[in-house]
mmCIF file of C-alpha atoms in Angstrom:
data_model
loop_
_atom_site.group_PDB
_atom_site.id
_atom_site.type_symbol
_atom_site.label_atom_id
_atom_site.label_comp_id
_atom_site.label_asym_id
_atom_site.label_seq_id
_atom_site.Cartn_x
_atom_site.Cartn_y
_atom_site.Cartn_z
ATOM 1 C CA MET A 17 128.818 -19.360 -1.883
ATOM 2 C CA LYS A 18 128.845 -15.756 -1.044
ATOM 3 C CA ASP A 19 125.270 -14.902 -3.409
ATOM 4 C CA ALA A 20 123.804 -18.348 -2.024
ATOM 5 C CA LEU A 21 124.783 -17.256 1.901
ATOM 6 C CA LYS A 22 123.297 -14.083 0.783
ATOM 7 C CA ARG A 23 120.207 -15.061 -0.318
ATOM 8 C CA TYR A 24 119.167 -17.386 2.772
ATOM 9 C CA SER A 25 120.660 -15.623 5.859
ATOM 10 C CA ILE A 26 117.595 -14.579 7.118
ATOM 11 C CA ALA A 27 116.348 -18.179 6.179
ATOM 12 C CA LEU A 28 119.244 -19.530 8.484
ATOM 13 C CA PHE A 29 119.323 -16.704 11.065
ATOM 14 C CA ILE A 30 115.571 -18.168 12.125
ATOM 15 C CA LEU A 31 116.315 -21.015 11.658
ATOM 16 C CA PHE A 32 119.297 -20.889 13.981
ATOM 17 C CA ALA A 33 116.681 -18.024 16.696
ATOM 18 C CA VAL A 34 114.260 -20.728 16.500
ATOM 19 C CA VAL A 35 117.062 -23.908 17.637
ATOM 20 C CA GLY A 36 118.185 -21.340 20.224
ATOM 21 C CA LEU A 37 115.008 -20.700 21.764
ATOM 22 C CA MET A 38 114.001 -24.405 22.224
ATOM 23 C CA ILE A 39 116.898 -25.145 24.102
ATOM 24 C CA LEU A 40 116.372 -22.898 26.277
ATOM 25 C CA GLY A 41 112.426 -23.782 26.805
ATOM 26 C CA THR A 42 113.844 -27.117 27.472
ATOM 27 C CA MET A 43 116.615 -25.998 29.944
ATOM 28 C CA GLY A 44 113.797 -23.601 31.728
ATOM 29 C CA VAL A 45 111.445 -26.279 32.030
ATOM 30 C CA LYS A 46 113.745 -28.924 33.235
ATOM 31 C CA SER A 47 115.686 -26.522 36.255
ATOM 32 C CA PHE A 48 111.409 -25.421 36.618
ATOM 33 C CA SER A 49 110.847 -29.684 37.178
ATOM 34 C CA ASP A 50 113.694 -30.398 39.116
ATOM 35 C CA LYS A 51 112.561 -27.506 41.559
ATOM 36 C CA MET A 52 109.013 -28.727 42.047
ATOM 37 C CA VAL A 53 110.461 -32.063 42.323
ATOM 38 C CA LYS A 54 112.298 -30.623 45.477
ATOM 39 C CA ASP A 55 109.754 -28.196 46.754
ATOM 40 C CA ALA A 56 107.298 -31.048 47.133
ATOM 41 C CA ASN A 57 110.158 -32.994 49.124
ATOM 42 C CA ILE A 58 110.311 -36.258 46.528
ATOM 43 C CA VAL A 59 113.282 -38.083 47.511
ATOM 44 C CA GLU A 60 112.989 -41.898 46.604
ATOM 45 C CA ASN A 61 112.986 -42.800 42.703
ATOM 46 C CA ILE A 62 109.193 -42.927 41.186
ATOM 47 C CA LYS A 63 108.862 -46.354 39.664
ATOM 48 C CA PRO A 64 105.598 -46.797 37.469
ATOM 49 C CA ARG A 65 103.296 -49.949 38.452
ATOM 50 C CA GLY A 66 102.520 -52.542 36.159
ATOM 51 C CA GLU A 67 103.341 -55.224 34.323
ATOM 52 C CA ASN A 68 107.625 -55.415 32.829
ATOM 53 C CA LEU A 69 106.906 -55.353 29.419
ATOM 54 C CA ILE A 70 110.559 -56.077 28.347
ATOM 55 C CA LYS A 71 111.702 -60.097 28.758
#
C-alpha cells in the first residue's frame, strides 16, 4: 500500500487539484450569473416558450 501511494502520489495530487479547480470554477460561474441576473433586475422566473414535451 505504501509503495502504491508513493508511486501515484503526484497523480493523486494533480487529480485532486483539478477537481478543486473545477469546483471553484463552477462556484465562480454561479456567483457571476447570479450577479448578472441581479444587476439586470430580472425578478420573474424565465419560462421557455414552445410545446410541452413531457406528457
